[in-house]
């Protein structure tokens, strides 16, 4: 896992080159000329996890628009939630001699070999959104993204407020919809939530069932339906993202229960559809995870390409929202 120390590191880029022939699904290249002095645009190779959720769509749009605004040549690939596709895309970026590689890793482990290839080619690597475990911290320059463990802690703390507002007394039976198995947000959100639960609610909170919904609405609906079959007396659902929570709402309603009342729901992300569900009383609270990383990423890419120092972990700023804030916040949602 990423070491969270705030140390500084530097990396230098190399000259950009053309075309990508990745095995992953490609959107094509976005090319923009840099301004002034006839200098060559920075070429950025970016491998995205996939398009599994509204958050991910907003994240991809932010990267694309920010690259265009910055005047970079963007090579973008969609890994369709498969690590082998990302590794293939990164190797193609290395072969094409892009200036900088950025990617949001599908899972935490299994990256050493390809990152060593990038290092040998003197192409700096920037992680976005998610962290990785490596044998050598120098295999990537920095991470631009959220503190997922803290998001899990915040979800537990806001659940305290939700339970108090709902007037819930006695033991709390919790169902957990996990993100993709092996993915950093799934591991760390679960860890942070459990930290608070174990420290402050060891006697009254219990996770009675927990399973991956793969960050998708379809997965959330399917798994929640199974949860309700095996544990019909669930009090709370903690979903690792809004999309799984929205899918779970469909299963809860199909079972004749009222989401947000019969089963209290806390999710993570803060996409617009999540706020709509919250404004309808179906989600009780949302912990924000900001997907609009594009501008921060392009600033980091420029610094890395120029050999400037950057922080090891560049965190995004986020907020928490409860149901009574939903209608006011909904018109301002950017994603």
PDB file of C-alpha atoms in Angstrom, residues 28-248:
ATOM      1  CA  UNK A  28      -8.802   7.644 -29.186  1.00  0.00           C
ATOM      2  CA  UNK A  29      -6.285  10.407 -28.616  1.00  0.00           C
ATOM      3  CA  UNK A  30      -7.020  13.997 -27.766  1.00  0.00           C
ATOM      4  CA  UNK A  31      -4.372  16.220 -29.269  1.00  0.00           C
ATOM      5  CA  UNK A  32      -3.866  19.908 -28.537  1.00  0.00           C
ATOM      6  CA  UNK A  33      -0.956  22.142 -29.419  1.00  0.00           C
ATOM      7  CA  UNK A  34       0.978  23.835 -26.650  1.00  0.00           C
ATOM      8  CA  UNK A  35       1.164  27.589 -26.736  1.00  0.00           C
ATOM      9  CA  UNK A  36       4.173  29.758 -27.376  1.00  0.00           C
ATOM     10  CA  UNK A  37       7.719  29.212 -28.572  1.00  0.00           C
ATOM     11  CA  UNK A  38       6.864  26.303 -30.862  1.00  0.00           C
ATOM     12  CA  UNK A  39       7.369  23.871 -27.958  1.00  0.00           C
ATOM     13  CA  UNK A  40       5.960  20.380 -28.212  1.00  0.00           C
ATOM     14  CA  UNK A  41       2.845  19.473 -26.224  1.00  0.00           C
ATOM     15  CA  UNK A  42       3.283  17.117 -23.295  1.00  0.00           C
ATOM     16  CA  UNK A  43       2.020  13.647 -24.158  1.00  0.00           C
ATOM     17  CA  UNK A  44       0.189  11.934 -21.305  1.00  0.00           C
ATOM     18  CA  UNK A  45      -0.764   8.271 -21.363  1.00  0.00           C
ATOM     19  CA  UNK A  46      -3.760   7.687 -19.070  1.00  0.00           C
ATOM     20  CA  UNK A  47      -5.250   4.282 -18.237  1.00  0.00           C
ATOM     21  CA  UNK A  48      -8.670   4.415 -16.588  1.00  0.00           C
ATOM     22  CA  UNK A  49     -10.168   1.608 -14.508  1.00  0.00           C
ATOM     23  CA  UNK A  50     -13.342   1.481 -16.577  1.00  0.00           C
ATOM     24  CA  UNK A  51     -16.781   3.079 -16.556  1.00  0.00           C
ATOM     25  CA  UNK A  52     -18.411   1.170 -13.718  1.00  0.00           C
ATOM     26  CA  UNK A  53     -20.095   4.133 -12.030  1.00  0.00           C
ATOM     27  CA  UNK A  54     -21.219   7.730 -12.298  1.00  0.00           C
ATOM     28  CA  UNK A  55     -18.152   8.715 -10.293  1.00  0.00           C
ATOM     29  CA  UNK A  56     -15.848   7.080 -12.825  1.00  0.00           C
ATOM     30  CA  UNK A  57     -17.580   8.779 -15.761  1.00  0.00           C
ATOM     31  CA  UNK A  58     -17.155  12.160 -14.080  1.00  0.00           C
ATOM     32  CA  UNK A  59     -13.510  11.357 -13.362  1.00  0.00           C
ATOM     33  CA  UNK A  60     -12.800  10.438 -16.997  1.00  0.00           C
ATOM     34  CA  UNK A  61     -14.560  13.579 -18.261  1.00  0.00           C
ATOM     35  CA  UNK A  62     -12.512  15.701 -15.856  1.00  0.00           C
ATOM     36  CA  UNK A  63      -9.222  14.191 -17.057  1.00  0.00           C
ATOM     37  CA  UNK A  64     -10.127  14.647 -20.728  1.00  0.00           C
ATOM     38  CA  UNK A  65     -11.334  18.237 -20.397  1.00  0.00           C
ATOM     39  CA  UNK A  66      -8.394  19.259 -18.203  1.00  0.00           C
ATOM     40  CA  UNK A  67      -5.881  17.753 -20.661  1.00  0.00           C
ATOM     41  CA  UNK A  68      -7.496  19.687 -23.496  1.00  0.00           C
ATOM     42  CA  UNK A  69      -7.466  22.891 -21.460  1.00  0.00           C
ATOM     43  CA  UNK A  70      -3.793  22.375 -20.590  1.00  0.00           C
ATOM     44  CA  UNK A  71      -2.870  21.761 -24.217  1.00  0.00           C
ATOM     45  CA  UNK A  72      -1.620  18.210 -23.668  1.00  0.00           C
ATOM     46  CA  UNK A  73      -1.766  15.287 -26.070  1.00  0.00           C
ATOM     47  CA  UNK A  74      -3.816  12.696 -24.183  1.00  0.00           C
ATOM     48  CA  UNK A  75      -3.667   8.963 -24.891  1.00  0.00           C
ATOM     49  CA  UNK A  76      -6.689   7.561 -23.026  1.00  0.00           C
ATOM     50  CA  UNK A  77      -7.595   3.898 -22.543  1.00  0.00           C
ATOM     51  CA  UNK A  78     -10.468   2.208 -20.719  1.00  0.00           C
ATOM     52  CA  UNK A  79      -9.348  -0.988 -18.959  1.00  0.00           C
ATOM     53  CA  UNK A  80     -12.903  -2.305 -18.560  1.00  0.00           C
ATOM     54  CA  UNK A  81     -12.046  -3.194 -14.934  1.00  0.00           C
ATOM     55  CA  UNK A  82      -9.359  -5.681 -15.980  1.00  0.00           C
ATOM     56  CA  UNK A  83      -5.811  -5.384 -14.662  1.00  0.00           C
ATOM     57  CA  UNK A  84      -4.364  -7.154 -17.690  1.00  0.00           C
ATOM     58  CA  UNK A  85      -5.818  -4.436 -19.925  1.00  0.00           C
ATOM     59  CA  UNK A  86      -4.172  -1.720 -17.846  1.00  0.00           C
ATOM     60  CA  UNK A  87      -0.810  -3.449 -17.899  1.00  0.00           C
ATOM     61  CA  UNK A  88      -1.073  -3.808 -21.671  1.00  0.00           C
ATOM     62  CA  UNK A  89      -1.985  -0.131 -22.064  1.00  0.00           C
ATOM     63  CA  UNK A  90       0.911   1.001 -19.863  1.00  0.00           C
ATOM     64  CA  UNK A  91       3.344  -1.135 -21.877  1.00  0.00           C
ATOM     65  CA  UNK A  92       2.057   0.463 -25.075  1.00  0.00           C
ATOM     66  CA  UNK A  93       2.556   3.925 -23.566  1.00  0.00           C
ATOM     67  CA  UNK A  94       6.139   2.923 -22.739  1.00  0.00           C
ATOM     68  CA  UNK A  95       6.683   1.677 -26.299  1.00  0.00           C
ATOM     69  CA  UNK A  96       5.339   4.940 -27.700  1.00  0.00           C
ATOM     70  CA  UNK A  97       7.622   6.968 -25.401  1.00  0.00           C
ATOM     71  CA  UNK A  98       4.970   9.202 -23.867  1.00  0.00           C
ATOM     72  CA  UNK A  99       6.228  11.900 -21.502  1.00  0.00           C
ATOM     73  CA  UNK A 100       4.242  10.852 -18.427  1.00  0.00           C
ATOM     74  CA  UNK A 101       2.040   7.862 -17.567  1.00  0.00           C
ATOM     75  CA  UNK A 102      -0.918   8.191 -15.208  1.00  0.00           C
ATOM     76  CA  UNK A 103      -3.382   5.517 -14.205  1.00  0.00           C
ATOM     77  CA  UNK A 104      -6.051   4.623 -11.674  1.00  0.00           C
ATOM     78  CA  UNK A 105      -5.218   1.025 -10.743  1.00  0.00           C
ATOM     79  CA  UNK A 106      -7.935  -1.632 -10.824  1.00  0.00           C
ATOM     80  CA  UNK A 107      -6.431  -3.426  -7.822  1.00  0.00           C
ATOM     81  CA  UNK A 108      -3.662  -2.756  -5.310  1.00  0.00           C
ATOM     82  CA  UNK A 109      -1.124  -5.487  -6.126  1.00  0.00           C
ATOM     83  CA  UNK A 110       0.615  -6.867  -9.218  1.00  0.00           C
ATOM     84  CA  UNK A 111       2.193  -3.703 -10.670  1.00  0.00           C
ATOM     85  CA  UNK A 112       5.914  -4.064  -9.930  1.00  0.00           C
ATOM     86  CA  UNK A 113       6.953  -5.562 -13.272  1.00  0.00           C
ATOM     87  CA  UNK A 114       5.308  -2.973 -15.518  1.00  0.00           C
ATOM     88  CA  UNK A 115       6.292  -0.063 -13.269  1.00  0.00           C
ATOM     89  CA  UNK A 116       9.906  -1.224 -13.381  1.00  0.00           C
ATOM     90  CA  UNK A 117       9.660  -1.152 -17.181  1.00  0.00           C
ATOM     91  CA  UNK A 118       8.417   2.444 -17.050  1.00  0.00           C
ATOM     92  CA  UNK A 119      11.241   3.397 -14.678  1.00  0.00           C
ATOM     93  CA  UNK A 120      13.812   1.760 -16.956  1.00  0.00           C
ATOM     94  CA  UNK A 121      12.397   3.803 -19.837  1.00  0.00           C
ATOM     95  CA  UNK A 122      12.703   6.958 -17.680  1.00  0.00           C
ATOM     96  CA  UNK A 123       8.976   7.674 -17.940  1.00  0.00           C
ATOM     97  CA  UNK A 124       7.552   8.992 -14.649  1.00  0.00           C
ATOM     98  CA  UNK A 125       4.328   7.427 -13.373  1.00  0.00           C
ATOM     99  CA  UNK A 126       1.589   9.270 -11.494  1.00  0.00           C
ATOM    100  CA  UNK A 127      -1.179   7.383  -9.689  1.00  0.00           C
ATOM    101  CA  UNK A 128      -4.670   8.879  -9.690  1.00  0.00           C
ATOM    102  CA  UNK A 129      -7.543   8.086  -7.338  1.00  0.00           C
ATOM    103  CA  UNK A 130      -6.156   4.748  -6.082  1.00  0.00           C
ATOM    104  CA  UNK A 131      -2.945   3.554  -4.466  1.00  0.00           C
ATOM    105  CA  UNK A 132      -0.821   0.458  -5.104  1.00  0.00           C
ATOM    106  CA  UNK A 133       1.503  -1.831  -3.167  1.00  0.00           C
ATOM    107  CA  UNK A 134       5.038  -1.900  -4.584  1.00  0.00           C
ATOM    108  CA  UNK A 135       8.391  -3.286  -3.528  1.00  0.00           C
ATOM    109  CA  UNK A 136      10.011   0.069  -4.379  1.00  0.00           C
ATOM    110  CA  UNK A 137       8.443   3.470  -3.605  1.00  0.00           C
ATOM    111  CA  UNK A 138      10.426   5.065  -6.430  1.00  0.00           C
ATOM    112  CA  UNK A 139       8.380   3.180  -9.058  1.00  0.00           C
ATOM    113  CA  UNK A 140       5.836   6.013  -9.037  1.00  0.00           C
ATOM    114  CA  UNK A 141       6.178   9.714  -8.317  1.00  0.00           C
ATOM    115  CA  UNK A 142       2.978  10.660  -6.530  1.00  0.00           C
ATOM    116  CA  UNK A 143      -0.686   9.874  -5.904  1.00  0.00           C
ATOM    117  CA  UNK A 144      -3.409  12.409  -6.698  1.00  0.00           C
ATOM    118  CA  UNK A 145      -6.502  11.269  -4.834  1.00  0.00           C
ATOM    119  CA  UNK A 146      -8.571  10.820  -1.705  1.00  0.00           C
ATOM    120  CA  UNK A 147      -7.908   9.349   1.724  1.00  0.00           C
ATOM    121  CA  UNK A 148     -10.166   6.283   1.502  1.00  0.00           C
ATOM    122  CA  UNK A 149      -9.464   5.141   5.054  1.00  0.00           C
ATOM    123  CA  UNK A 150     -10.616   8.507   6.333  1.00  0.00           C
ATOM    124  CA  UNK A 151     -13.722   8.238   4.146  1.00  0.00           C
ATOM    125  CA  UNK A 152     -14.550   4.987   5.946  1.00  0.00           C
ATOM    126  CA  UNK A 153     -14.064   6.693   9.314  1.00  0.00           C
ATOM    127  CA  UNK A 154     -16.261   9.594   8.223  1.00  0.00           C
ATOM    128  CA  UNK A 155     -18.960   7.165   7.091  1.00  0.00           C
ATOM    129  CA  UNK A 156     -19.010   5.585  10.554  1.00  0.00           C
ATOM    130  CA  UNK A 157     -19.119   8.971  12.287  1.00  0.00           C
ATOM    131  CA  UNK A 158     -21.945  10.242  10.106  1.00  0.00           C
ATOM    132  CA  UNK A 159     -23.840   6.995  10.736  1.00  0.00           C
ATOM    133  CA  UNK A 160     -23.800   7.923  14.417  1.00  0.00           C
ATOM    134  CA  UNK A 161     -25.685  11.110  13.498  1.00  0.00           C
ATOM    135  CA  UNK A 162     -28.078   9.226  11.215  1.00  0.00           C
ATOM    136  CA  UNK A 163     -28.946   6.726  13.963  1.00  0.00           C
ATOM    137  CA  UNK A 164     -29.467   9.517  16.473  1.00  0.00           C
ATOM    138  CA  UNK A 165     -31.727  11.449  14.101  1.00  0.00           C
ATOM    139  CA  UNK A 166     -33.728   8.303  13.320  1.00  0.00           C
ATOM    140  CA  UNK A 167     -34.164   7.625  17.038  1.00  0.00           C
ATOM    141  CA  UNK A 168     -32.677   4.156  16.730  1.00  0.00           C
ATOM    142  CA  UNK A 169     -32.122   2.416  20.064  1.00  0.00           C
ATOM    143  CA  UNK A 170     -30.293  -0.800  20.834  1.00  0.00           C
ATOM    144  CA  UNK A 171     -28.030  -3.018  18.683  1.00  0.00           C
ATOM    145  CA  UNK A 172     -27.298  -2.031  15.078  1.00  0.00           C
ATOM    146  CA  UNK A 173     -27.110  -4.748  12.429  1.00  0.00           C
ATOM    147  CA  UNK A 174     -25.087  -3.506   9.471  1.00  0.00           C
ATOM    148  CA  UNK A 175     -24.845  -4.832   5.917  1.00  0.00           C
ATOM    149  CA  UNK A 176     -21.770  -3.733   3.949  1.00  0.00           C
ATOM    150  CA  UNK A 177     -21.621  -3.538   0.172  1.00  0.00           C
ATOM    151  CA  UNK A 178     -17.906  -3.633  -0.624  1.00  0.00           C
ATOM    152  CA  UNK A 179     -16.210  -2.254  -3.708  1.00  0.00           C
ATOM    153  CA  UNK A 180     -14.215  -4.345  -6.169  1.00  0.00           C
ATOM    154  CA  UNK A 181     -12.219  -7.043  -4.388  1.00  0.00           C
ATOM    155  CA  UNK A 182      -8.579  -6.006  -4.044  1.00  0.00           C
ATOM    156  CA  UNK A 183      -9.224  -2.358  -4.961  1.00  0.00           C
ATOM    157  CA  UNK A 184      -7.787   0.313  -2.670  1.00  0.00           C
ATOM    158  CA  UNK A 185     -11.093   2.103  -1.942  1.00  0.00           C
ATOM    159  CA  UNK A 186     -12.776  -1.169  -1.001  1.00  0.00           C
ATOM    160  CA  UNK A 187      -9.954  -2.202   1.329  1.00  0.00           C
ATOM    161  CA  UNK A 188      -9.438   1.193   2.929  1.00  0.00           C
ATOM    162  CA  UNK A 189     -13.087   2.284   3.314  1.00  0.00           C
ATOM    163  CA  UNK A 190     -13.864  -0.995   5.072  1.00  0.00           C
ATOM    164  CA  UNK A 191     -10.785  -0.533   7.271  1.00  0.00           C
ATOM    165  CA  UNK A 192     -11.674   3.021   8.294  1.00  0.00           C
ATOM    166  CA  UNK A 193     -15.294   2.140   9.067  1.00  0.00           C
ATOM    167  CA  UNK A 194     -14.231  -0.814  11.206  1.00  0.00           C
ATOM    168  CA  UNK A 195     -11.690   1.309  13.098  1.00  0.00           C
ATOM    169  CA  UNK A 196     -14.450   3.588  14.388  1.00  0.00           C
ATOM    170  CA  UNK A 197     -16.866   0.716  14.925  1.00  0.00           C
ATOM    171  CA  UNK A 198     -14.374  -1.265  16.991  1.00  0.00           C
ATOM    172  CA  UNK A 199     -13.220   1.755  18.984  1.00  0.00           C
ATOM    173  CA  UNK A 200     -16.598   3.318  19.766  1.00  0.00           C
ATOM    174  CA  UNK A 201     -19.312   0.746  19.073  1.00  0.00           C
ATOM    175  CA  UNK A 202     -17.891  -2.692  19.829  1.00  0.00           C
ATOM    176  CA  UNK A 203     -20.903  -3.474  22.023  1.00  0.00           C
ATOM    177  CA  UNK A 204     -23.750  -2.212  19.847  1.00  0.00           C
ATOM    178  CA  UNK A 205     -22.718  -2.278  16.160  1.00  0.00           C
ATOM    179  CA  UNK A 206     -22.171  -5.469  14.195  1.00  0.00           C
ATOM    180  CA  UNK A 207     -21.526  -6.066  10.487  1.00  0.00           C
ATOM    181  CA  UNK A 208     -23.746  -9.107   9.973  1.00  0.00           C
ATOM    182  CA  UNK A 209     -23.068  -9.526   6.245  1.00  0.00           C
ATOM    183  CA  UNK A 210     -20.502  -8.085   3.827  1.00  0.00           C
ATOM    184  CA  UNK A 211     -19.875  -8.805   0.154  1.00  0.00           C
ATOM    185  CA  UNK A 212     -18.587  -7.086  -2.970  1.00  0.00           C
ATOM    186  CA  UNK A 213     -21.019  -5.430  -5.356  1.00  0.00           C
ATOM    187  CA  UNK A 214     -18.104  -4.497  -7.646  1.00  0.00           C
ATOM    188  CA  UNK A 215     -18.952  -0.760  -7.451  1.00  0.00           C
ATOM    189  CA  UNK A 216     -21.894  -1.236  -9.873  1.00  0.00           C
ATOM    190  CA  UNK A 217     -25.647  -0.665  -9.543  1.00  0.00           C
ATOM    191  CA  UNK A 218     -26.397  -4.117 -10.889  1.00  0.00           C
ATOM    192  CA  UNK A 219     -24.015  -5.634  -8.353  1.00  0.00           C
ATOM    193  CA  UNK A 220     -25.523  -3.607  -5.526  1.00  0.00           C
ATOM    194  CA  UNK A 221     -29.043  -4.698  -6.426  1.00  0.00           C
ATOM    195  CA  UNK A 222     -28.146  -8.372  -6.757  1.00  0.00           C
ATOM    196  CA  UNK A 223     -26.105  -8.586  -3.570  1.00  0.00           C
ATOM    197  CA  UNK A 224     -28.598  -6.578  -1.508  1.00  0.00           C
ATOM    198  CA  UNK A 225     -31.388  -8.896  -2.589  1.00  0.00           C
ATOM    199  CA  UNK A 226     -29.318 -11.818  -1.280  1.00  0.00           C
ATOM    200  CA  UNK A 227     -28.577  -9.924   1.947  1.00  0.00           C
ATOM    201  CA  UNK A 228     -32.295  -9.457   2.578  1.00  0.00           C
ATOM    202  CA  UNK A 229     -32.931 -13.132   2.058  1.00  0.00           C
ATOM    203  CA  UNK A 230     -30.312 -14.180   4.612  1.00  0.00           C
ATOM    204  CA  UNK A 231     -30.667 -11.202   6.987  1.00  0.00           C
ATOM    205  CA  UNK A 232     -34.160  -9.667   6.717  1.00  0.00           C
ATOM    206  CA  UNK A 233     -33.700  -7.658   9.942  1.00  0.00           C
ATOM    207  CA  UNK A 234     -30.816  -5.445   8.702  1.00  0.00           C
ATOM    208  CA  UNK A 235     -30.900  -1.953  10.268  1.00  0.00           C
ATOM    209  CA  UNK A 236     -28.213  -0.198   8.219  1.00  0.00           C
ATOM    210  CA  UNK A 237     -26.555  -0.462   4.816  1.00  0.00           C
ATOM    211  CA  UNK A 238     -23.054   0.932   4.350  1.00  0.00           C
ATOM    212  CA  UNK A 239     -22.285   0.982   0.605  1.00  0.00           C
ATOM    213  CA  UNK A 240     -18.768   1.795  -0.588  1.00  0.00           C
ATOM    214  CA  UNK A 241     -20.189   3.930  -3.390  1.00  0.00           C
ATOM    215  CA  UNK A 242     -23.435   5.616  -4.426  1.00  0.00           C
ATOM    216  CA  UNK A 243     -24.071   3.362  -7.409  1.00  0.00           C
ATOM    217  CA  UNK A 244     -24.156   0.198  -5.300  1.00  0.00           C
ATOM    218  CA  UNK A 245     -26.382   2.031  -2.836  1.00  0.00           C
ATOM    219  CA  UNK A 246     -28.783   3.023  -5.604  1.00  0.00           C
ATOM    220  CA  UNK A 247     -28.904  -0.567  -6.833  1.00  0.00           C
ATOM    221  CA  UNK A 248     -29.533  -1.719  -3.262  1.00  0.00           C
TER     222      UNK A 248
END
